[in-house]
C-alpha cells in the first residue's frame, strides 16, 4: 500500500522567513496530493493541492511542487505570519481513492 | 463551516462498551471517509465509502465497522472499546466519482474518551 513520509515533524521559523515541508510517497499510482492545515482543536482544512499532471502550483504565499520521478512533493510558505502556526499534513491519493496522510509538521512562526 | 456534520461532538464511555459515531456529508457528496487522530498523532485513514459501497480500507481494526446508508450518511461503529481507542474521529466527504480524486471536506470531529 501507499506510504507517505513527511518531514520535518516540527519547524520553527521567524516571522517573515520561508518554511518548507517535504513529503515522499511510494505508490506510483498516486495522482492527487492535497495539503491540509489543522489549527489547534479544529478540523483539517485544505490549503492547496496538486495533481500528477502538474509540476508546480502557487496560491499567494503558498506553493506546492511535485516531482513524480522522485515521488516527492513539497509545501512552500513564504513571508510567514504568526497565523500560519498550525500542523500541516500532506496526503497522497491513489487507486480506489485510498488517502494516505503524512504524520504532520507542527509549524511555529515566531513573531 | 464545511457542511459536514458529525455527532456527537464529545463522547465518554467505558472500556468494553460499543459506540456509534454519525456523519452527514455535504449535500450531494457521495464519498465519505473516516479518520482517527490520536493525541499528537497524524490522521490515520480508516475507511472510505462511495455511494453506499466500501471502496478502500486503511488500518481499521476488526472491532470497528462502518456503513453508508441510502441517504448517504455514514456511521462508524466501535466495539469492545479499549483505552487506546480514545481519539478524535473525523469524517470527511468529497463530491467526485471514484476515478477523480479531489478535495475532502472535514467535519469538526467526534472526541471519544474511553475510561
Coordinates of N, CA and C in Angstrom, one line a residue:
Chain A
X1 N 0.8 -1.2 0.0 CA 0.0 0.0 0.0 C 0.9 1.3 0.0
X2 N 0.2 2.4 0.0 CA 0.9 3.7 -0.1 C 1.5 4.0 1.3
X3 N 2.7 4.6 1.2 CA 3.4 5.0 2.4 C 3.8 6.5 2.1
X4 N 3.4 7.4 3.0 CA 3.8 8.8 2.9 C 4.7 9.2 4.1
X5 N 5.8 9.7 3.8 CA 6.7 10.2 4.8 C 6.8 11.7 4.7
X6 N 6.7 12.3 5.9 CA 6.7 13.8 5.9 C 7.8 14.3 6.9
X7 N 8.5 15.3 6.5 CA 9.5 15.9 7.4 C 9.7 17.4 7.1
X8 N 10.0 18.1 8.1 CA 10.3 17.7 9.5 C 9.0 17.6 10.3
X9 N 9.1 17.0 11.5 CA 7.9 16.8 12.3 C 7.6 18.1 13.0
X10 N 8.6 18.9 13.3 CA 8.4 20.3 13.9 C 9.3 21.3 13.1
X11 N 8.9 22.5 13.0 CA 9.6 23.5 12.3 C 9.3 24.9 12.9
X12 N 10.3 25.5 13.3 CA 10.2 26.9 13.9 C 10.9 27.9 12.9
X13 N 10.2 28.9 12.6 CA 10.8 30.0 11.7 C 10.4 31.3 12.3
X14 N 11.3 32.3 11.9 CA 11.0 33.7 12.3 C 9.9 34.2 11.4
X15 N 9.1 35.1 11.9 CA 8.1 35.7 11.1 C 8.8 36.4 9.9
X16 N 8.2 36.2 8.7 CA 8.8 36.8 7.5 C 9.7 35.8 6.7
X17 N 10.2 34.8 7.4 CA 11.0 33.8 6.7 C 10.1 32.8 6.0
X18 N 10.8 32.0 5.2 CA 10.1 30.9 4.5 C 10.1 29.6 5.2
X19 N 9.1 28.8 5.0 CA 9.0 27.5 5.6 C 8.8 26.4 4.4
X20 N 9.5 25.3 4.6 CA 9.4 24.3 3.6 C 9.1 22.9 4.3
X21 N 8.1 22.2 3.8 CA 7.8 20.9 4.3 C 7.8 19.9 3.2
X22 N 8.4 18.8 3.4 CA 8.6 17.8 2.3 C 7.9 16.5 2.6
X23 N 7.4 15.9 1.5 CA 6.8 14.6 1.6 C 7.2 13.7 0.5
X24 N 7.4 12.4 0.8 CA 7.6 11.4 -0.2 C 6.5 10.4 -0.2
X25 N 6.3 9.8 -1.3 CA 5.2 8.8 -1.4 C 5.8 7.6 -2.1
X26 N 5.1 6.4 -2.0 CA 5.7 5.2 -2.5 C 4.9 4.6 -3.7
X27 N 3.6 4.9 -3.8 CA 2.8 4.4 -4.8 C 2.8 5.2 -6.1
X28 N 3.3 4.7 -7.1 CA 3.4 5.5 -8.4 C 2.0 5.8 -9.0
X29 N 1.0 5.0 -8.5 CA -0.3 5.3 -9.0 C -1.0 6.5 -8.3
X30 N -0.4 7.0 -7.3 CA -1.0 8.2 -6.6 C -1.0 9.3 -7.6
X31 N -2.1 10.1 -7.6 CA -2.2 11.1 -8.6 C -2.8 12.4 -8.1
X32 N -3.0 12.5 -6.8 CA -3.6 13.7 -6.2 C -3.0 13.9 -4.9
X33 N -2.4 15.1 -4.7 CA -1.6 15.4 -3.5 C -2.1 16.7 -2.8
X34 N -3.0 16.6 -1.8 CA -3.5 17.8 -1.1 C -2.7 18.1 0.1
X35 N -2.7 19.3 0.5 CA -2.1 19.7 1.8 C -3.2 20.3 2.7
X36 N -3.2 19.9 3.9 CA -4.2 20.4 4.9 C -3.5 21.1 6.0
X37 N -4.2 22.1 6.5 CA -3.7 22.9 7.7 C -4.7 22.6 8.8
X38 N -4.2 22.2 10.0 CA -5.0 21.9 11.1 C -4.6 22.8 12.3
X39 N -5.5 23.8 12.6 CA -5.2 24.6 13.8 C -5.6 23.8 15.0
X40 N -5.1 24.2 16.2 CA -5.3 23.5 17.4 C -6.8 23.4 17.7
X41 N -7.3 22.1 17.9 CA -8.6 21.9 18.2 C -9.6 22.0 17.1
X42 N -9.1 22.2 15.9 CA -10.0 22.4 14.7 C -9.8 21.3 13.7
X43 N -10.7 21.3 12.7 CA -10.6 20.2 11.7 C -9.6 20.6 10.7
X44 N -9.0 19.6 10.0 CA -8.1 19.9 8.9 C -8.9 20.6 7.7
X45 N -8.2 21.6 7.1 CA -8.7 22.3 6.0 C -7.7 22.3 4.9
X46 N -8.2 22.1 3.7 CA -7.4 22.1 2.5 C -6.8 23.5 2.3
X47 N -5.5 23.6 2.0 CA -4.9 24.9 1.7 C -4.4 25.0 0.3
X48 N -4.0 23.8 -0.3 CA -3.6 23.8 -1.6 C -3.5 22.3 -2.0
X49 N -3.6 22.1 -3.3 CA -3.5 20.7 -3.8 C -2.8 20.7 -5.2
X50 N -2.3 19.6 -5.6 CA -1.7 19.5 -6.9 C -2.0 18.1 -7.5
X51 N -2.1 18.0 -8.8 CA -2.4 16.7 -9.4 C -1.1 16.3 -10.2
X52 N -1.1 15.0 -10.5 CA 0.1 14.5 -11.0 C 0.5 15.0 -12.4
X53 N -0.4 15.7 -13.1 CA 0.0 16.2 -14.4 C 0.5 17.7 -14.3
X54 N 0.7 18.1 -13.1 CA 1.2 19.5 -12.9 C 2.5 19.4 -12.0
X55 N 3.5 20.3 -12.3 CA 4.7 20.2 -11.5 C 4.8 21.2 -10.4
X56 N 4.0 22.3 -10.5 CA 4.0 23.4 -9.5 C 2.7 24.1 -9.5
X57 N 2.3 24.5 -8.4 CA 1.1 25.3 -8.2 C 1.3 26.4 -7.1
X58 N 0.8 27.6 -7.4 CA 1.0 28.6 -6.4 C -0.3 29.3 -6.1
X59 N -0.5 29.7 -4.8 CA -1.6 30.5 -4.4 C -1.2 31.5 -3.4
X60 N -0.9 32.7 -3.8 CA -0.4 33.8 -2.9 C 0.9 33.4 -2.3
X61 N 0.9 33.2 -1.0 CA 2.2 32.9 -0.3 C 2.5 31.4 -0.2
X62 N 1.6 30.6 -0.7 CA 1.7 29.2 -0.6 C 2.0 28.6 -2.0
X63 N 2.9 27.6 -2.1 CA 3.2 26.9 -3.3 C 3.4 25.5 -3.0
X64 N 3.1 24.7 -4.0 CA 3.4 23.2 -3.9 C 4.1 22.8 -5.1
X65 N 5.2 22.0 -5.0 CA 5.9 21.4 -6.1 C 5.8 19.9 -6.1
X66 N 5.8 19.3 -7.2 CA 5.7 17.8 -7.3 C 6.7 17.3 -8.3
X67 N 7.5 16.3 -7.8 CA 8.4 15.6 -8.7 C 8.0 14.2 -8.8
X68 N 7.3 13.8 -9.8 CA 6.8 12.5 -10.0 C 7.9 11.4 -10.1
X69 N 8.9 11.8 -10.7 CA 10.0 10.8 -10.9 C 10.6 10.4 -9.6
X70 N 10.8 11.4 -8.7 CA 11.4 11.1 -7.4 C 10.3 10.8 -6.4
X71 N 9.1 11.0 -6.7 CA 8.0 10.7 -5.8 C 8.1 11.6 -4.6
X72 N 8.3 12.8 -4.8 CA 8.2 13.7 -3.6 C 7.5 15.0 -4.0
X73 N 6.9 15.6 -3.0 CA 6.2 16.9 -3.2 C 6.5 17.7 -1.9
X74 N 6.4 19.0 -2.1 CA 6.8 19.9 -1.1 C 5.8 21.1 -1.0
X75 N 5.7 21.6 0.2 CA 4.9 22.8 0.5 C 5.8 23.9 0.9
X76 N 5.6 25.1 0.2 CA 6.5 26.2 0.5 C 5.6 27.4 1.0
X77 N 5.9 27.9 2.1 CA 5.2 29.1 2.6 C 6.2 30.2 2.7
X78 N 5.9 31.3 2.0 CA 6.8 32.5 2.0 C 6.2 33.5 2.9
X79 N 7.1 34.4 3.4 CA 6.7 35.6 4.2 C 5.7 35.1 5.4
X80 N 6.2 34.1 6.1 CA 5.4 33.5 7.1 C 4.9 34.5 8.2
X81 N 3.6 34.2 8.6 CA 3.0 35.1 9.6 C 2.6 34.3 10.8
X82 N 2.4 34.9 12.0 CA 2.0 34.1 13.2 C 0.8 33.2 13.0
X83 N -0.2 33.7 12.2 CA -1.4 32.9 11.9 C -1.1 31.6 11.0
X84 N 0.1 31.5 10.5 CA 0.5 30.3 9.8 C 0.8 29.2 10.7
X85 N 1.0 29.5 12.0 CA 1.3 28.5 13.0 C 0.2 27.4 13.1
X86 N 0.5 26.2 12.8 CA -0.5 25.1 12.8 C 0.2 23.8 12.5
X87 N -0.5 22.7 12.4 CA 0.0 21.5 12.0 C -0.4 21.3 10.5
X88 N 0.5 21.0 9.7 CA 0.3 20.8 8.2 C 0.5 19.3 7.9
X89 N -0.5 18.8 7.1 CA -0.5 17.4 6.7 C -0.4 17.4 5.2
X90 N 0.5 16.5 4.7 CA 0.4 16.2 3.3 C -0.4 14.9 3.1
X91 N -0.8 14.6 1.9 CA -1.5 13.4 1.7 C -1.3 13.0 0.2
X92 N -1.5 11.7 0.0 CA -1.4 11.2 -1.4 C -2.6 10.3 -1.6
X93 N -3.2 10.5 -2.7 CA -4.4 9.7 -3.1 C -4.2 8.9 -4.3
X94 N -4.3 7.6 -4.2 CA -4.0 6.8 -5.3 C -5.2 6.0 -5.8
X95 N -5.0 4.7 -6.1 CA -6.0 3.9 -6.6 C -7.1 3.7 -5.6
X96 N -8.4 3.7 -6.1 CA -9.6 3.5 -5.3 C -9.7 4.6 -4.2
X97 N -9.1 5.7 -4.5 CA -9.2 6.9 -3.6 C -8.8 6.6 -2.1
X98 N -7.8 5.7 -2.0 CA -7.3 5.5 -0.7 C -6.4 6.6 -0.3
X99 N -6.7 7.4 0.7 CA -5.9 8.6 1.0 C -5.0 8.3 2.2
X100 N -3.7 8.5 2.0 CA -2.7 8.3 3.0 C -2.1 9.6 3.4
X101 N -2.1 9.9 4.7 CA -1.6 11.2 5.2 C -0.2 11.0 5.7
X102 N 0.6 12.1 5.7 CA 1.8 12.1 6.4 C 1.6 12.3 7.9
X103 N 2.6 12.3 8.7 CA 2.5 12.4 10.1 C 2.2 13.8 10.6
X104 N 2.4 14.7 9.7 CA 2.1 16.1 10.1 C 3.4 16.8 10.5
X105 N 3.4 18.1 10.3 CA 4.5 19.0 10.6 C 3.9 20.2 11.5
X106 N 4.4 20.3 12.7 CA 4.0 21.4 13.5 C 4.8 22.6 13.3
X107 N 4.2 23.6 12.6 CA 4.9 24.8 12.3 C 4.7 25.9 13.3
X108 N 5.8 26.5 13.8 CA 5.6 27.6 14.7 C 6.3 28.8 14.1
X109 N 5.6 29.9 14.0 CA 6.1 31.1 13.4 C 6.3 32.0 14.6
X110 N 7.6 32.4 14.8 CA 7.9 33.2 16.0 C 7.9 34.7 15.6
X111 N 7.0 35.5 16.3 CA 6.9 36.9 15.9 C 8.2 37.7 16.2
Chain B
X1 N -17.6 26.8 8.3 CA -18.4 25.5 8.3 C -18.2 24.8 7.0
X2 N -17.8 23.5 7.1 CA -17.5 22.7 5.9 C -18.7 22.1 5.3
X3 N -19.8 22.0 6.0 CA -21.0 21.4 5.6 C -21.1 19.9 6.0
X4 N -20.0 19.4 6.6 CA -20.0 18.0 7.0 C -20.4 18.1 8.5
X5 N -21.4 17.3 8.9 CA -21.8 17.3 10.3 C -21.5 16.0 11.0
X6 N -20.9 16.1 12.1 CA -20.6 14.9 12.9 C -21.3 15.0 14.3
X7 N -21.9 13.9 14.7 CA -22.5 13.8 16.0 C -22.1 12.5 16.7
X8 N -21.9 12.5 18.0 CA -21.9 13.6 18.9 C -20.5 14.3 18.8
X9 N -20.4 15.5 19.4 CA -19.1 16.2 19.4 C -18.1 15.6 20.4
X10 N -18.7 15.1 21.5 CA -17.9 14.5 22.6 C -18.6 13.3 23.0
X11 N -17.8 12.3 23.4 CA -18.4 11.0 23.9 C -17.4 10.4 24.9
X12 N -18.0 10.1 26.1 CA -17.2 9.4 27.1 C -17.9 8.1 27.4
X13 N -17.1 7.1 27.4 CA -17.6 5.8 27.6 C -16.6 4.9 28.3
X14 N -17.1 3.7 28.8 CA -16.2 2.8 29.5 C -15.6 1.8 28.6
X15 N -14.5 1.2 29.0 CA -13.9 0.1 28.3 C -14.9 -1.0 28.1
X16 N -14.8 -1.7 27.0 CA -15.7 -2.8 26.7 C -17.0 -2.4 26.0
X17 N -17.3 -1.2 26.0 CA -18.6 -0.7 25.5 C -18.5 -0.5 24.0
X18 N -19.7 -0.2 23.4 CA -19.8 0.0 22.0 C -20.4 1.3 21.7
X19 N -19.9 2.1 20.8 CA -20.4 3.4 20.4 C -20.6 3.5 18.9
X20 N -21.5 4.4 18.6 CA -21.7 4.7 17.1 C -21.5 6.2 16.9
X21 N -20.6 6.5 15.9 CA -20.4 7.9 15.5 C -21.1 8.1 14.2
X22 N -21.7 9.3 14.1 CA -22.5 9.6 12.9 C -21.9 10.7 12.1
X23 N -22.1 10.6 10.8 CA -21.5 11.6 9.9 C -22.6 11.9 8.8
X24 N -22.9 13.2 8.6 CA -23.7 13.6 7.5 C -22.8 14.4 6.5
X25 N -22.6 13.9 5.3 CA -21.7 14.5 4.4 C -22.4 15.8 3.8
X26 N -21.6 16.6 3.1 CA -22.1 17.8 2.4 C -23.2 17.3 1.4
X27 N -24.1 18.2 1.2 CA -25.2 17.9 0.3 C -24.6 17.6 -1.1
X28 N -25.0 16.4 -1.6 CA -24.5 16.0 -2.9 C -23.2 15.2 -2.9
X29 N -22.5 15.2 -1.8 CA -21.3 14.4 -1.8 C -21.6 12.9 -1.6
X30 N -20.9 12.1 -2.5 CA -21.2 10.7 -2.5 C -20.1 9.9 -1.7
X31 N -18.9 10.5 -1.5 CA -17.8 9.8 -0.8 C -17.8 10.3 0.6
X32 N -17.6 9.3 1.5 CA -17.4 9.6 3.0 C -16.1 8.8 3.4
X33 N -15.3 9.5 4.1 CA -14.0 9.0 4.7 C -14.1 9.1 6.2
X34 N -13.5 8.1 6.8 CA -13.3 8.1 8.3 C -11.9 8.1 8.6
X35 N -11.5 9.0 9.6 CA -10.1 9.0 10.1 C -10.0 9.0 11.6
X36 N -8.9 8.5 12.1 CA -8.7 8.5 13.5 C -7.5 9.4 13.8
X37 N -7.6 10.3 14.8 CA -6.4 11.1 15.1 C -6.2 11.0 16.6
X38 N -5.2 10.3 17.0 CA -4.9 10.1 18.4 C -4.1 11.4 18.9
X39 N -3.9 11.5 20.2 CA -3.3 12.7 20.7 C -1.9 12.9 20.1
X40 N -1.6 14.1 19.6 CA -0.4 14.4 19.0 C 0.0 13.5 17.8
X41 N -1.0 12.8 17.2 CA -0.7 11.9 16.1 C -1.3 12.5 14.8
X42 N -0.9 11.9 13.8 CA -1.4 12.3 12.5 C -2.8 11.7 12.2
X43 N -3.2 11.9 11.0 CA -4.5 11.4 10.6 C -4.4 10.0 10.0
X44 N -5.0 9.0 10.7 CA -5.0 7.6 10.2 C -6.3 7.3 9.4
X45 N -6.1 7.0 8.2 CA -7.2 6.6 7.3 C -7.8 5.3 7.8
X46 N -9.1 5.3 8.0 CA -9.8 4.1 8.4 C -10.5 3.4 7.3
X47 N -11.4 4.1 6.6 CA -12.3 3.5 5.6 C -12.9 4.6 4.7
X48 N -13.2 4.2 3.5 CA -13.9 5.1 2.6 C -15.1 4.4 1.9
X49 N -16.2 5.1 1.9 CA -17.4 4.7 1.3 C -17.8 5.6 0.1
X50 N -18.3 5.0 -0.9 CA -18.7 5.8 -2.0 C -20.1 5.3 -2.4
X51 N -21.1 6.2 -2.3 CA -22.5 5.9 -2.7 C -23.0 4.5 -2.1
X52 N -22.6 4.3 -0.8 CA -23.1 3.1 -0.1 C -22.2 1.9 -0.2
X53 N -21.2 2.0 -1.0 CA -20.3 0.8 -1.1 C -18.9 1.1 -0.5
X54 N -18.4 0.2 0.2 CA -17.0 0.3 0.7 C -16.0 0.3 -0.5
X55 N -15.1 1.3 -0.5 CA -14.2 1.5 -1.6 C -12.7 1.2 -1.2
X56 N -12.4 1.6 0.0 CA -11.0 1.4 0.4 C -11.0 1.3 2.0
X57 N -10.0 0.5 2.4 CA -9.8 0.2 3.8 C -8.4 0.6 4.2
X58 N -8.3 1.3 5.3 CA -7.0 1.6 5.9 C -6.7 0.6 7.0
X59 N -6.0 1.2 8.1 CA -5.7 0.4 9.2 C -6.9 0.3 10.2
X60 N -8.0 -0.2 9.8 CA -9.2 -0.2 10.6 C -9.2 -1.6 11.4
X61 N -9.4 -1.5 12.7 CA -9.4 -2.7 13.5 C -10.7 -3.5 13.2
X62 N -10.6 -4.8 13.5 CA -11.7 -5.6 13.3 C -12.9 -5.3 14.2
X63 N -12.6 -4.6 15.3 CA -13.6 -4.2 16.3 C -14.4 -3.0 15.8
X64 N -13.9 -2.4 14.7 CA -14.5 -1.2 14.1 C -15.2 -1.6 12.8
X65 N -16.3 -1.0 12.6 CA -17.0 -1.2 11.3 C -17.7 0.0 10.9
X66 N -18.1 0.1 9.7 CA -18.8 1.3 9.2 C -19.7 1.0 8.1
X67 N -20.6 1.9 7.9 CA -21.5 1.7 6.7 C -22.0 3.1 6.3
X68 N -22.5 3.1 5.0 CA -23.0 4.3 4.4 C -24.5 3.9 4.0
X69 N -25.4 4.7 4.4 CA -26.8 4.5 4.2 C -27.3 5.1 2.9
X70 N -28.5 4.7 2.4 CA -29.0 5.2 1.1 C -29.1 6.7 1.1
X71 N -29.3 7.4 2.3 CA -29.4 8.8 2.3 C -28.0 9.4 2.4
X72 N -26.9 8.6 2.3 CA -25.5 8.9 2.2 C -24.9 9.3 3.6
X73 N -25.7 9.3 4.6 CA -25.0 9.5 5.9 C -24.2 8.2 6.3
X74 N -23.3 8.3 7.1 CA -22.4 7.2 7.5 C -22.3 7.0 9.0
X75 N -22.1 5.8 9.4 CA -21.9 5.6 10.8 C -20.6 4.7 11.0
X76 N -19.9 5.1 12.0 CA -18.7 4.3 12.4 C -19.0 3.7 13.7
X77 N -19.0 2.3 13.8 CA -19.3 1.6 15.0 C -18.0 1.1 15.6
X78 N -17.8 1.4 16.9 CA -16.6 1.0 17.6 C -17.0 0.1 18.7
X79 N -16.5 -1.1 18.8 CA -17.0 -2.0 19.8 C -15.8 -2.5 20.7
X80 N -16.1 -3.2 21.8 CA -15.1 -3.7 22.7 C -14.0 -2.6 23.0
X81 N -14.5 -1.4 23.3 CA -13.6 -0.3 23.3 C -12.5 -0.5 24.3
X82 N -11.3 0.0 24.0 CA -10.1 0.0 24.8 C -9.6 1.4 25.1
X83 N -8.8 1.6 26.1 CA -8.3 2.9 26.4 C -7.6 3.5 25.2
X84 N -6.9 2.7 24.4 CA -6.2 3.2 23.3 C -7.1 3.7 22.1
X85 N -8.4 3.5 22.2 CA -9.3 3.9 21.2 C -9.6 5.4 21.4
X86 N -9.3 5.9 22.5 CA -9.5 7.4 22.8 C -8.8 8.2 21.7
X87 N -9.6 9.0 21.0 CA -9.0 9.8 19.9 C -10.1 10.7 19.4
X88 N -9.7 11.5 18.4 CA -10.6 12.4 17.7 C -10.9 11.6 16.4
X89 N -12.1 11.4 16.1 CA -12.5 10.7 14.9 C -13.2 11.7 13.9
X90 N -12.5 11.8 12.8 CA -13.0 12.8 11.8 C -13.7 12.0 10.6
X91 N -14.7 12.6 10.1 CA -15.4 12.2 8.9 C -15.1 13.3 7.9
X92 N -14.9 12.9 6.6 CA -14.8 13.8 5.6 C -15.6 13.4 4.4
X93 N -16.0 14.3 3.5 CA -16.7 13.9 2.3 C -16.2 14.6 1.1
X94 N -16.4 14.1 0.0 CA -16.0 14.7 -1.3 C -17.0 14.3 -2.3
X95 N -17.0 15.2 -3.4 CA -18.1 15.1 -4.3 C -17.9 14.2 -5.5
X96 N -16.6 14.0 -5.9 CA -16.4 13.4 -7.2 C -16.5 11.9 -7.3
X97 N -16.7 11.4 -8.5 CA -16.7 9.9 -8.6 C -15.4 9.3 -8.2
X98 N -15.3 8.0 -8.1 CA -14.2 7.4 -7.5 C -12.9 7.5 -8.4
X99 N -13.1 7.8 -9.7 CA -12.0 7.8 -10.6 C -11.4 9.2 -10.7
X100 N -11.9 10.1 -9.9 CA -11.4 11.5 -9.9 C -11.2 11.9 -8.5
X101 N -9.9 12.0 -8.1 CA -9.6 12.4 -6.7 C -9.8 13.9 -6.5
X102 N -10.3 14.2 -5.4 CA -10.5 15.7 -5.2 C -10.5 15.9 -3.7
X103 N -10.6 17.2 -3.4 CA -10.5 17.7 -2.0 C -11.6 17.0 -1.1
X104 N -11.2 16.7 0.1 CA -12.1 16.2 1.1 C -12.4 17.3 2.1
X105 N -13.7 17.4 2.5 CA -14.1 18.4 3.4 C -14.3 17.7 4.8
X106 N -13.7 18.2 5.8 CA -13.7 17.5 7.1 C -14.8 18.1 8.0
X107 N -15.4 17.2 8.8 CA -16.3 17.6 9.8 C -15.5 18.1 11.0
X108 N -16.2 18.5 12.1 CA -15.5 19.0 13.3 C -14.9 17.9 14.1
X109 N -15.3 16.7 13.9 CA -14.8 15.6 14.6 C -15.6 15.2 15.8
X110 N -15.5 13.9 16.2 CA -16.1 13.4 17.5 C -14.9 13.1 18.4
X111 N -14.9 13.7 19.6 CA -13.8 13.3 20.5 C -14.3 12.2 21.4
X112 N -13.7 11.0 21.3 CA -14.1 9.9 22.0 C -13.1 9.7 23.2
X113 N -13.6 9.6 24.4 CA -12.7 9.3 25.5 C -13.2 8.0 26.1
X114 N -12.3 7.0 26.2 CA -12.6 5.7 26.8 C -12.0 5.7 28.2
X115 N -12.8 5.4 29.2 CA -12.3 5.5 30.6 C -12.4 4.1 31.2

